RNA sequence: GGCCCUAUCGUCUAGUGGUUAGGACACCACCCUCUCAAGGUGGCGACACGGGUUCAAGUCCCGUUAGGGCUGCCA
């Protein structure tokens, strides 16, 4: 970690949060979004929201709306990306690097795949999906003439891992992480029918959008060498990476539904203040070398940095979240407290009861 | 199975070779108080294990163990 290039000044970084609209906004995703946002603010950069909607089966419009709502509630606003009110309408996008819906960028991704074939870095493959499972190796590279003429519906395009030196991931949080090429398998970059896969599309889009720093969950670390190889094959500039630790449940296993609320909306509906939630999320894995606990979004925008992000995973602690919430609630004026409480008093207080005396009583 | 990441109080963490190992949440006790909170004071409580390197190791190296991730035509 000592070899981190921290001496290099970071100026005008471009970062993105690229969720897939396949469910509610998860706590972990929210923190990833937050860290990207804070990094952009801290260094005067640009925060982009791109929607990774290439999994046509699992995508839902509701998730997309959910995502936008969640981001708004947290106060994480994006400089570039899909329109809040019309996320599916690319003509409403904000920014010069659109469209910001990944599925709308398939032509660009496909062109890159064709180029990779021409360069000898990719090849047609007609193996059934299960055939190469576990080994990643197939003989298709030697059958290209034969495969050339079969319809695209019946073949995929694979990226070829050529022999060479180990791939080094320069990670701002973990230092240098090395992967041997023999341990990396050829992987599908375009599915039969022409739909690019994540590990490929993400590189083409990030490069096209001129991302300088990729800040994402640690679950992506092992896939990073594949992505770096794609950058290099296409002679694209490789961005800086920062893989932030995952959030675990109280028992140390990956945070999931059986641990209780895992989505931003659940916490919103339980009555947590967004300020408290953001503060808690930021402190989960980040500190500024002081004993301070309370940070507003504005404070964080000023102080956040990747250097002080922990490299080990953190367990979600509801008790501490509750404590933060209490802190922020006590800061509220009576007036604010009253207004914010209203939605939660529905089953106890009828609108008609909201006269001055009820109000006094409540306060 | 292979590869990768991680390892300080129950939890979040500070610590970058020499500290009585610090803070926060939770917990316990006391104080304050009409009650409950809040607040204050104090307490309990940790360097996963085993080898090295060094005058000196929580800090550096190796191994073990444990947890997590990737190994998908999911992202």
Short mmCIF file of C-alpha atoms (C1' of nucleotides) in Angstrom, two decimals:
data_model
loop_
_atom_site.label_atom_id
_atom_site.label_comp_id
_atom_site.label_asym_id
_atom_site.label_seq_id
_atom_site.Cartn_x
_atom_site.Cartn_y
_atom_site.Cartn_z
CA UNK A 1 0.00 0.00 0.00
CA UNK A 2 3.00 2.17 0.50
CA UNK A 3 3.52 2.31 -3.23
CA UNK A 4 0.22 4.05 -3.84
CA UNK A 5 0.60 6.96 -6.11
CA UNK A 6 -0.83 9.38 -3.63
CA UNK A 7 1.55 12.09 -4.56
CA UNK A 8 -0.13 12.49 -7.91
CA UNK A 9 -2.63 15.29 -7.66
CA UNK A 10 -6.16 14.36 -8.54
CA UNK A 11 -7.83 16.96 -10.68
CA UNK A 12 -11.20 16.95 -12.36
CA UNK A 13 -11.82 13.23 -12.00
CA UNK A 14 -14.73 11.61 -13.79
CA UNK A 15 -16.41 8.83 -11.82
CA UNK A 16 -19.64 6.95 -12.17
CA UNK A 17 -22.16 4.89 -10.32
CA UNK A 18 -23.44 2.19 -12.65
CA UNK A 19 -26.19 0.13 -11.04
CA UNK A 20 -28.34 -2.43 -12.74
CA UNK A 21 -32.05 -1.80 -12.31
CA UNK A 22 -32.87 -5.29 -11.09
CA UNK A 23 -34.10 -4.61 -7.58
CA UNK A 24 -34.30 -2.05 -4.84
CA UNK A 25 -31.35 0.19 -3.99
CA UNK A 26 -29.22 -1.96 -1.70
CA UNK A 27 -27.26 -0.50 1.20
CA UNK A 28 -23.99 -1.57 -0.40
CA UNK A 29 -24.86 0.05 -3.70
CA UNK A 30 -25.88 3.19 -1.87
CA UNK A 31 -22.49 3.38 -0.21
CA UNK A 32 -20.73 2.83 -3.53
CA UNK A 33 -22.79 5.65 -5.00
CA UNK A 34 -21.98 7.83 -2.01
CA UNK A 35 -18.24 7.25 -2.21
CA UNK A 36 -18.21 8.01 -5.93
CA UNK A 37 -20.22 11.15 -5.35
CA UNK A 38 -18.00 12.29 -2.49
CA UNK A 39 -14.84 11.62 -4.47
CA UNK A 40 -16.13 13.73 -7.35
CA UNK A 41 -17.11 16.57 -5.02
CA UNK A 42 -13.90 16.45 -3.05
CA UNK A 43 -11.71 16.85 -6.10
CA UNK A 44 -13.93 19.05 -8.20
CA UNK A 45 -14.85 16.30 -10.62
CA UNK A 46 -17.91 14.93 -12.32
CA UNK A 47 -20.25 12.28 -10.98
CA UNK A 48 -22.07 10.26 -13.63
CA UNK A 49 -25.07 7.99 -13.25
CA UNK A 50 -25.15 5.27 -15.90
CA UNK A 51 -27.77 2.56 -15.90
CA UNK A 52 -26.42 -0.91 -16.55
CA UNK A 53 -29.48 -2.48 -18.08
CA UNK A 54 -28.05 -5.25 -20.22
CA UNK A 55 -29.80 -8.02 -18.34
CA UNK A 56 -33.10 -7.75 -20.16
CA UNK A 57 -34.70 -10.54 -18.18
CA UNK A 58 -34.27 -9.07 -14.73
CA UNK A 59 -34.58 -5.36 -15.46
CA UNK A 60 -37.69 -3.57 -14.32
CA UNK A 61 -38.86 0.01 -14.71
CA UNK A 62 -39.92 0.00 -11.12
CA UNK A 63 -36.36 -0.66 -10.00
CA UNK A 64 -35.20 2.26 -12.05
CA UNK A 65 -37.69 4.59 -10.41
CA UNK A 66 -36.75 3.15 -7.05
CA UNK A 67 -33.11 3.86 -7.72
CA UNK A 68 -33.72 7.48 -8.64
CA UNK A 69 -35.93 7.95 -5.57
CA UNK A 70 -33.31 6.43 -3.32
CA UNK A 71 -30.55 8.63 -4.68
CA UNK A 72 -32.71 11.72 -4.25
CA UNK A 73 -33.60 10.81 -0.71
CA UNK A 74 -29.93 10.39 0.18
CA UNK A 75 -29.12 13.70 -1.46
CA UNK A 76 -26.70 12.16 -3.92
CA UNK A 77 -27.17 14.16 -7.10
CA UNK A 78 -25.48 13.35 -10.36
CA UNK A 79 -23.88 15.83 -12.74
CA UNK A 80 -24.39 13.69 -15.80
CA UNK A 81 -26.72 10.84 -16.56
CA UNK A 82 -30.28 9.84 -17.18
CA UNK A 83 -33.06 12.31 -16.45
CA UNK A 84 -34.65 11.95 -13.02
CA UNK A 85 -38.16 12.05 -14.32
CA UNK A 86 -37.64 10.27 -17.64
CA UNK A 87 -34.76 7.87 -17.09
CA UNK A 88 -35.71 5.78 -20.09
CA UNK A 89 -35.77 8.69 -22.52
CA UNK A 90 -32.25 9.22 -23.83
CA UNK A 91 -33.19 12.54 -25.40
CA UNK A 92 -33.61 13.92 -21.88
CA UNK A 93 -30.17 12.82 -20.68
CA UNK A 94 -27.90 15.38 -19.03
CA UNK A 95 -24.28 15.50 -20.20
CA UNK A 96 -22.14 15.18 -23.30
CA UNK A 97 -21.27 11.52 -23.04
CA UNK A 98 -24.69 9.95 -23.50
CA UNK A 99 -26.68 7.94 -23.88
CA UNK A 100 -26.46 6.95 -20.24
CA UNK A 101 -28.54 3.83 -20.59
CA UNK A 102 -26.10 1.06 -21.30
CA UNK A 103 -28.46 -0.80 -23.59
CA UNK A 104 -28.55 2.24 -25.87
CA UNK A 105 -24.82 1.99 -26.38
CA UNK A 106 -24.74 -1.50 -27.86
CA UNK A 107 -23.66 -0.34 -31.31
CA UNK A 108 -20.52 1.21 -29.93
CA UNK A 109 -19.82 -1.90 -27.87
CA UNK A 110 -20.36 -4.17 -30.85
CA UNK A 111 -18.01 -2.14 -32.99
CA UNK A 112 -15.35 -2.62 -30.37
CA UNK A 113 -15.99 -6.38 -30.37
CA UNK A 114 -15.57 -6.54 -34.14
CA UNK A 115 -12.36 -4.59 -33.83
CA UNK A 116 -11.10 -7.06 -31.25
CA UNK A 117 -11.77 -9.92 -33.66
CA UNK A 118 -9.82 -8.11 -36.36
CA UNK A 119 -6.96 -7.58 -33.95
CA UNK A 120 -6.94 -11.26 -33.00
CA UNK A 121 -8.02 -10.62 -29.43
CA UNK A 122 -11.46 -12.13 -29.82
CA UNK A 123 -13.08 -15.02 -31.67
CA UNK A 124 -16.36 -16.61 -32.60
CA UNK A 125 -17.51 -19.50 -30.44
CA UNK A 126 -20.45 -21.85 -30.77
CA UNK A 127 -19.95 -23.89 -27.64
CA UNK A 128 -23.09 -24.51 -25.61
CA UNK A 129 -22.98 -22.43 -22.40
CA UNK A 130 -22.34 -25.38 -20.08
CA UNK A 131 -19.65 -26.93 -22.24
CA UNK A 132 -16.80 -24.70 -21.14
CA UNK A 133 -18.04 -24.16 -17.61
CA UNK A 134 -15.24 -24.30 -15.11
CA UNK A 135 -12.48 -24.56 -17.69
CA UNK A 136 -13.17 -21.52 -19.83
CA UNK A 137 -11.19 -23.16 -22.57
CA UNK A 138 -12.55 -24.28 -25.90
CA UNK A 139 -11.14 -25.11 -29.31
CA UNK A 140 -13.14 -22.51 -31.19
CA UNK A 141 -10.19 -20.21 -31.73
CA UNK A 142 -8.78 -22.81 -34.14
CA UNK A 143 -12.09 -23.19 -35.99
CA UNK A 144 -12.64 -19.58 -37.00
CA UNK A 145 -12.97 -20.24 -40.75
CA UNK A 146 -15.62 -22.81 -40.07
CA UNK A 147 -17.46 -20.56 -37.61
CA UNK A 148 -17.29 -17.46 -39.74
CA UNK A 149 -20.40 -18.17 -41.75
CA UNK A 150 -22.79 -19.43 -39.13
CA UNK A 151 -25.48 -16.94 -38.08
CA UNK A 152 -24.81 -14.60 -35.18
CA UNK A 153 -27.78 -16.04 -33.38
CA UNK A 154 -25.85 -19.28 -32.99
CA UNK A 155 -22.48 -18.05 -31.83
CA UNK A 156 -21.00 -15.82 -29.20
CA UNK A 157 -17.83 -13.78 -29.27
CA UNK A 158 -15.13 -14.58 -26.75
CA UNK A 159 -12.18 -12.52 -25.59
CA UNK A 160 -8.92 -14.40 -25.82
CA UNK A 161 -6.45 -14.34 -22.95
CA UNK A 162 -3.06 -14.42 -24.65
CA UNK A 163 0.09 -15.47 -22.83
CA UNK A 164 2.03 -12.65 -21.26
CA UNK A 165 3.19 -11.08 -18.03
CA UNK A 166 0.92 -10.97 -14.98
CA UNK A 167 -1.78 -8.34 -15.01
CA UNK A 168 -1.34 -5.80 -12.26
CA UNK A 169 -4.31 -3.93 -10.85
CA UNK A 170 -3.25 -0.65 -9.30
CA UNK A 171 -5.82 -0.24 -6.59
CA UNK A 172 -6.02 2.98 -4.62
CA UNK A 173 -7.20 1.11 -1.55
CA UNK A 174 -5.37 -2.22 -1.81
CA UNK A 175 -2.15 -1.36 -3.56
CA UNK A 176 -0.93 -3.57 -6.39
CA UNK A 177 -2.82 -6.81 -6.91
CA UNK A 178 -1.33 -9.33 -9.32
CA UNK A 179 -3.06 -11.92 -11.46
CA UNK A 180 -1.42 -14.53 -13.65
CA UNK A 181 -2.94 -14.82 -17.11
CA UNK A 182 -3.05 -18.60 -16.83
CA UNK A 183 -5.59 -18.15 -14.07
CA UNK A 184 -7.84 -16.02 -16.23
CA UNK A 185 -10.19 -17.73 -18.64
CA UNK A 186 -11.38 -16.65 -22.05
CA UNK A 187 -14.74 -15.00 -21.52
CA UNK A 188 -17.81 -14.18 -23.56
CA UNK A 189 -18.02 -10.54 -24.55
CA UNK A 190 -21.02 -10.75 -26.88
CA UNK A 191 -23.87 -13.19 -26.42
CA UNK A 192 -25.50 -14.98 -29.34
CA UNK A 193 -27.81 -12.41 -30.88
CA UNK A 194 -25.47 -9.51 -30.27
CA UNK A 195 -26.00 -8.41 -26.69
CA UNK A 196 -22.65 -7.49 -25.05
CA UNK A 197 -21.93 -8.81 -21.55
CA UNK A 198 -21.14 -6.72 -18.50
CA UNK A 199 -17.37 -7.30 -18.26
CA UNK A 200 -16.99 -6.07 -21.80
CA UNK A 201 -19.62 -3.34 -22.05
CA UNK A 202 -18.43 -1.72 -18.86
CA UNK A 203 -14.97 -1.19 -20.33
CA UNK A 204 -16.21 0.22 -23.61
CA UNK A 205 -18.60 2.58 -21.86
CA UNK A 206 -16.20 3.71 -19.17
CA UNK A 207 -13.61 4.46 -21.81
CA UNK A 208 -16.09 6.28 -24.04
CA UNK A 209 -17.30 8.31 -21.08
CA UNK A 210 -13.70 9.09 -20.21
CA UNK A 211 -13.90 7.79 -16.66
CA UNK A 212 -10.68 8.43 -14.74
CA UNK A 213 -11.44 6.47 -11.57
CA UNK A 214 -13.50 3.33 -11.13
CA UNK A 215 -14.78 3.13 -7.57
CA UNK A 216 -16.86 0.00 -6.97
CA UNK A 217 -17.45 -2.92 -4.66
CA UNK A 218 -14.72 -5.44 -3.90
CA UNK A 219 -16.76 -8.12 -5.63
CA UNK A 220 -15.45 -6.66 -8.88
CA UNK A 221 -11.78 -6.95 -8.00
CA UNK A 222 -11.31 -10.42 -9.46
CA UNK A 223 -12.86 -9.34 -12.76
CA UNK A 224 -10.67 -6.28 -13.08
CA UNK A 225 -7.72 -8.02 -14.78
CA UNK A 226 -10.06 -9.16 -17.55
CA UNK A 227 -11.22 -5.63 -18.01
CA UNK A 228 -7.68 -4.27 -18.02
CA UNK A 229 -6.81 -6.73 -20.77
CA UNK A 230 -9.69 -5.37 -22.86
CA UNK A 231 -8.50 -1.79 -22.31
CA UNK A 232 -5.03 -2.79 -23.40
CA UNK A 233 -6.17 -4.78 -26.43
CA UNK A 234 -8.05 -1.74 -27.65
CA UNK A 235 -5.22 0.59 -26.63
CA UNK A 236 -7.53 2.52 -24.35
CA UNK A 237 -6.32 4.41 -21.32
CA UNK A 238 -6.68 2.24 -18.21
CA UNK A 239 -8.38 4.18 -15.39
CA UNK A 240 -7.44 4.11 -11.71
CA UNK A 241 -9.31 1.56 -9.62
CA UNK A 242 -10.53 1.57 -6.04
CA UNK A 243 -12.37 -1.46 -4.73
CA UNK A 244 -14.24 -0.68 -1.56
CA UNK A 245 -14.97 -3.39 1.00
CA UNK A 246 -18.35 -5.05 1.05
CA UNK A 247 -20.89 -4.61 3.82
CA UNK A 248 -21.57 -7.75 5.80
CA UNK A 249 -24.43 -8.71 8.09
CA UNK A 250 -24.02 -8.83 11.87
CA UNK A 251 -22.87 -12.45 11.63
CA UNK A 252 -20.12 -11.66 9.16
CA UNK A 253 -21.71 -13.20 6.11
CA UNK A 254 -22.79 -11.13 3.16
CA UNK A 255 -25.59 -8.69 3.97
CA UNK A 256 -28.86 -10.22 2.89
CA UNK A 257 -32.56 -10.12 3.61
CA UNK A 258 -32.30 -12.53 6.49
CA UNK A 259 -30.33 -9.85 8.34
CA UNK A 260 -33.27 -7.49 8.20
CA UNK A 261 -33.64 -4.34 6.16
CA UNK A 262 -31.14 -4.21 3.30
CA UNK A 263 -32.55 -1.52 1.06
CA UNK A 264 -32.50 2.24 1.33
CA UNK A 265 -36.27 2.36 1.05
CA UNK A 266 -36.79 0.16 4.05
CA UNK A 267 -34.77 2.54 6.19
CA UNK A 268 -36.53 5.53 4.73
CA UNK A 269 -39.89 3.96 5.55
CA UNK A 270 -38.76 3.10 9.06
CA UNK A 271 -38.24 6.77 9.70
CA UNK A 272 -34.50 7.12 9.49
CA UNK A 273 -33.27 10.57 8.53
CA UNK A 274 -31.25 10.61 5.31
CA UNK A 275 -28.58 12.72 7.01
CA UNK A 276 -28.11 10.03 9.64
CA UNK A 277 -28.12 7.26 7.09
CA UNK A 278 -25.52 8.97 4.93
CA UNK A 279 -23.37 9.74 7.96
CA UNK A 280 -23.50 6.12 9.07
CA UNK A 281 -22.72 4.77 5.61
CA UNK A 282 -19.76 7.08 5.26
CA UNK A 283 -18.34 6.15 8.64
CA UNK A 284 -18.68 2.47 7.80
CA UNK A 285 -15.19 1.98 6.45
CA UNK A 286 -14.01 5.55 6.35
CA UNK A 287 -12.53 7.91 8.93
CA UNK A 288 -10.44 11.04 8.83
CA UNK A 289 -7.96 10.09 11.55
CA UNK A 290 -9.90 11.95 14.22
CA UNK A 291 -12.44 10.91 16.84
CA UNK A 292 -15.18 12.72 15.02
CA UNK A 293 -18.38 10.81 14.28
CA UNK A 294 -20.80 13.43 13.00
CA UNK A 295 -20.39 14.58 9.43
CA UNK A 296 -22.90 16.32 7.22
CA UNK A 297 -22.91 15.60 3.50
CA UNK A 298 -21.22 18.96 3.03
CA UNK A 299 -18.50 18.01 5.55
CA UNK A 300 -17.92 14.77 3.73
CA UNK A 301 -17.73 16.48 0.35
CA UNK A 302 -14.88 18.48 1.79
CA UNK A 303 -13.00 15.77 3.67
CA UNK A 304 -13.57 12.46 1.91
CA UNK A 305 -10.69 10.60 0.35
CA UNK A 306 -9.93 7.08 -0.74
CA UNK A 307 -6.71 6.80 1.24
CA UNK A 308 -8.63 6.53 4.48
CA UNK A 309 -11.12 3.96 3.28
CA UNK A 310 -10.57 0.71 5.14
CA UNK A 311 -9.65 -2.36 3.13
CA UNK A 312 -11.49 -4.84 5.31
CA UNK A 313 -15.21 -5.54 5.20
CA UNK A 314 -17.55 -4.05 7.79
CA UNK A 315 -20.54 -5.50 9.57
CA UNK A 316 -23.72 -3.51 9.43
CA UNK A 317 -24.64 -2.35 12.92
CA UNK A 318 -28.22 -1.23 13.32
CA UNK A 319 -27.60 0.01 16.87
CA UNK A 320 -25.06 2.52 15.71
CA UNK A 321 -27.31 3.67 12.89
CA UNK A 322 -30.00 4.20 15.52
CA UNK A 323 -27.59 6.29 17.54
CA UNK A 324 -26.77 8.49 14.55
CA UNK A 325 -30.46 8.85 13.87
CA UNK A 326 -31.07 9.96 17.45
CA UNK A 327 -28.30 12.53 17.18
CA UNK A 328 -29.80 14.04 14.07
CA UNK A 329 -33.35 13.96 15.38
CA UNK A 330 -32.30 15.94 18.46
CA UNK A 331 -30.76 18.56 16.22
CA UNK A 332 -34.12 19.15 14.57
CA UNK A 333 -36.23 22.12 15.61
CA UNK A 334 -39.65 21.32 17.03
CA UNK A 335 -41.14 22.56 13.80
CA UNK A 336 -38.98 20.25 11.67
CA UNK A 337 -39.51 17.31 13.96
CA UNK A 338 -43.24 17.79 13.69
CA UNK A 339 -43.25 17.97 9.92
CA UNK A 340 -40.99 14.98 9.50
CA UNK A 341 -43.00 12.93 11.96
CA UNK A 342 -46.31 13.52 10.25
CA UNK A 343 -46.04 10.66 7.74
CA UNK A 344 -45.41 8.25 10.58
CA UNK A 345 -48.27 9.38 12.76
CA UNK A 346 -50.92 8.49 10.24
CA UNK A 347 -52.34 5.60 12.14
CA UNK A 348 -52.46 7.47 15.44
CA UNK A 349 -53.33 10.98 14.43
CA UNK A 350 -56.08 11.91 12.00
CA UNK A 351 -55.46 14.98 9.83
CA UNK A 352 -58.42 16.66 11.53
CA UNK A 353 -56.71 16.35 14.87
CA UNK A 354 -53.88 18.54 13.77
CA UNK A 355 -55.04 21.66 15.51
CA UNK A 356 -52.92 23.82 17.74
CA UNK A 357 -53.51 21.86 20.92
CA UNK A 358 -52.70 18.48 19.41
CA UNK A 359 -49.66 20.08 17.99
CA UNK A 360 -48.54 21.41 21.32
CA UNK A 361 -49.09 18.03 22.84
CA UNK A 362 -47.06 16.36 20.19
CA UNK A 363 -44.26 18.84 20.57
"C1'" G B 1 -10.95 -27.31 -6.46
"C1'" G B 2 -8.09 -22.74 -8.57
"C1'" C B 3 -7.22 -17.49 -8.03
"C1'" C B 4 -7.86 -12.95 -5.21
"C1'" C B 5 -9.05 -9.90 -0.86
"C1'" U B 6 -9.37 -9.44 4.47
"C1'" A B 7 -8.05 -10.35 9.94
"C1'" U B 8 -7.19 -4.81 16.81
"C1'" C B 9 -12.65 -4.85 22.30
"C1'" G B 10 -19.42 -8.15 20.64
"C1'" U B 11 -19.70 -4.07 16.47
"C1'" C B 12 -17.41 0.49 13.67
"C1'" U B 13 -12.47 1.86 14.04
"C1'" A B 14 -7.31 4.78 15.48
"C1'" G B 15 -2.56 2.79 15.18
"C1'" U B 16 2.28 2.68 9.58
"C1'" G B 17 8.86 -0.82 14.86
"C1'" G B 18 9.34 1.49 21.10
"C1'" U B 19 1.67 3.50 23.19
"C1'" U B 20 -0.58 2.23 30.37
"C1'" A B 21 -3.04 -0.31 22.57
"C1'" G B 22 -6.91 5.50 21.88
"C1'" G B 23 -12.09 6.82 20.43
"C1'" A B 24 -17.37 5.58 19.11
"C1'" C B 25 -21.93 2.15 19.42
"C1'" A B 26 -23.83 -1.46 22.72
"C1'" C B 27 -23.54 -3.11 27.86
"C1'" C B 28 -22.85 -2.18 33.47
"C1'" A B 29 -22.49 1.40 37.69
"C1'" C B 30 -23.03 6.19 39.57
"C1'" C B 31 -24.56 11.51 39.00
"C1'" C B 32 -28.35 14.76 37.13
"C1'" U B 33 -33.77 14.39 36.88
"C1'" C B 34 -41.26 14.48 38.57
"C1'" U B 35 -41.03 9.99 34.63
"C1'" C B 36 -38.56 8.36 30.17
"C1'" A B 37 -34.84 9.95 27.21
"C1'" A B 38 -30.78 13.20 26.62
"C1'" G B 39 -26.31 14.74 29.12
"C1'" G B 40 -22.04 13.89 32.60
"C1'" U B 41 -18.45 10.54 35.20
"C1'" G B 42 -16.39 5.84 35.61
"C1'" G B 43 -16.18 0.56 34.33
"C1'" C B 44 -16.15 -4.06 31.38
"C1'" G B 45 -13.83 -5.34 26.92
"C1'" A B 46 -9.23 -6.57 21.50
"C1'" C B 47 -4.05 -7.10 18.64
"C1'" A B 48 -6.98 -15.10 15.35
"C1'" C B 49 -2.79 -18.88 15.82
"C1'" G B 50 2.39 -20.47 14.77
"C1'" G B 51 7.07 -19.39 13.01
"C1'" G B 52 10.67 -15.85 11.58
"C1'" U B 53 13.33 -10.54 10.85
"C1'" U B 54 14.82 -6.99 14.83
"C1'" C B 55 17.85 -4.61 20.71
"C1'" A B 56 12.41 -3.97 20.10
"C1'" A B 57 6.39 -6.39 16.21
"C1'" G B 58 -0.55 -5.00 16.70
"C1'" U B 59 2.75 -2.71 13.08
"C1'" C B 60 7.53 -6.09 8.37
"C1'" C B 61 8.01 -11.46 6.06
"C1'" C B 62 6.25 -16.70 5.67
"C1'" G B 63 2.74 -20.41 6.99
"C1'" U B 64 -1.95 -21.96 9.27
"C1'" U B 65 -6.87 -21.01 10.41
"C1'" A B 66 -11.23 -18.27 9.66
"C1'" G B 67 -14.47 -15.06 6.83
"C1'" G B 68 -15.56 -12.94 2.12
"C1'" G B 69 -15.24 -12.46 -3.26
"C1'" C B 70 -14.39 -14.19 -8.27
"C1'" U B 71 -14.13 -18.46 -11.22
"C1'" G B 72 -21.77 -17.07 -15.50
"C1'" C B 73 -23.82 -16.26 -22.42
"C1'" C B 74 -25.60 -12.01 -13.90
"C1'" A B 75 -24.06 -7.20 -12.82
#
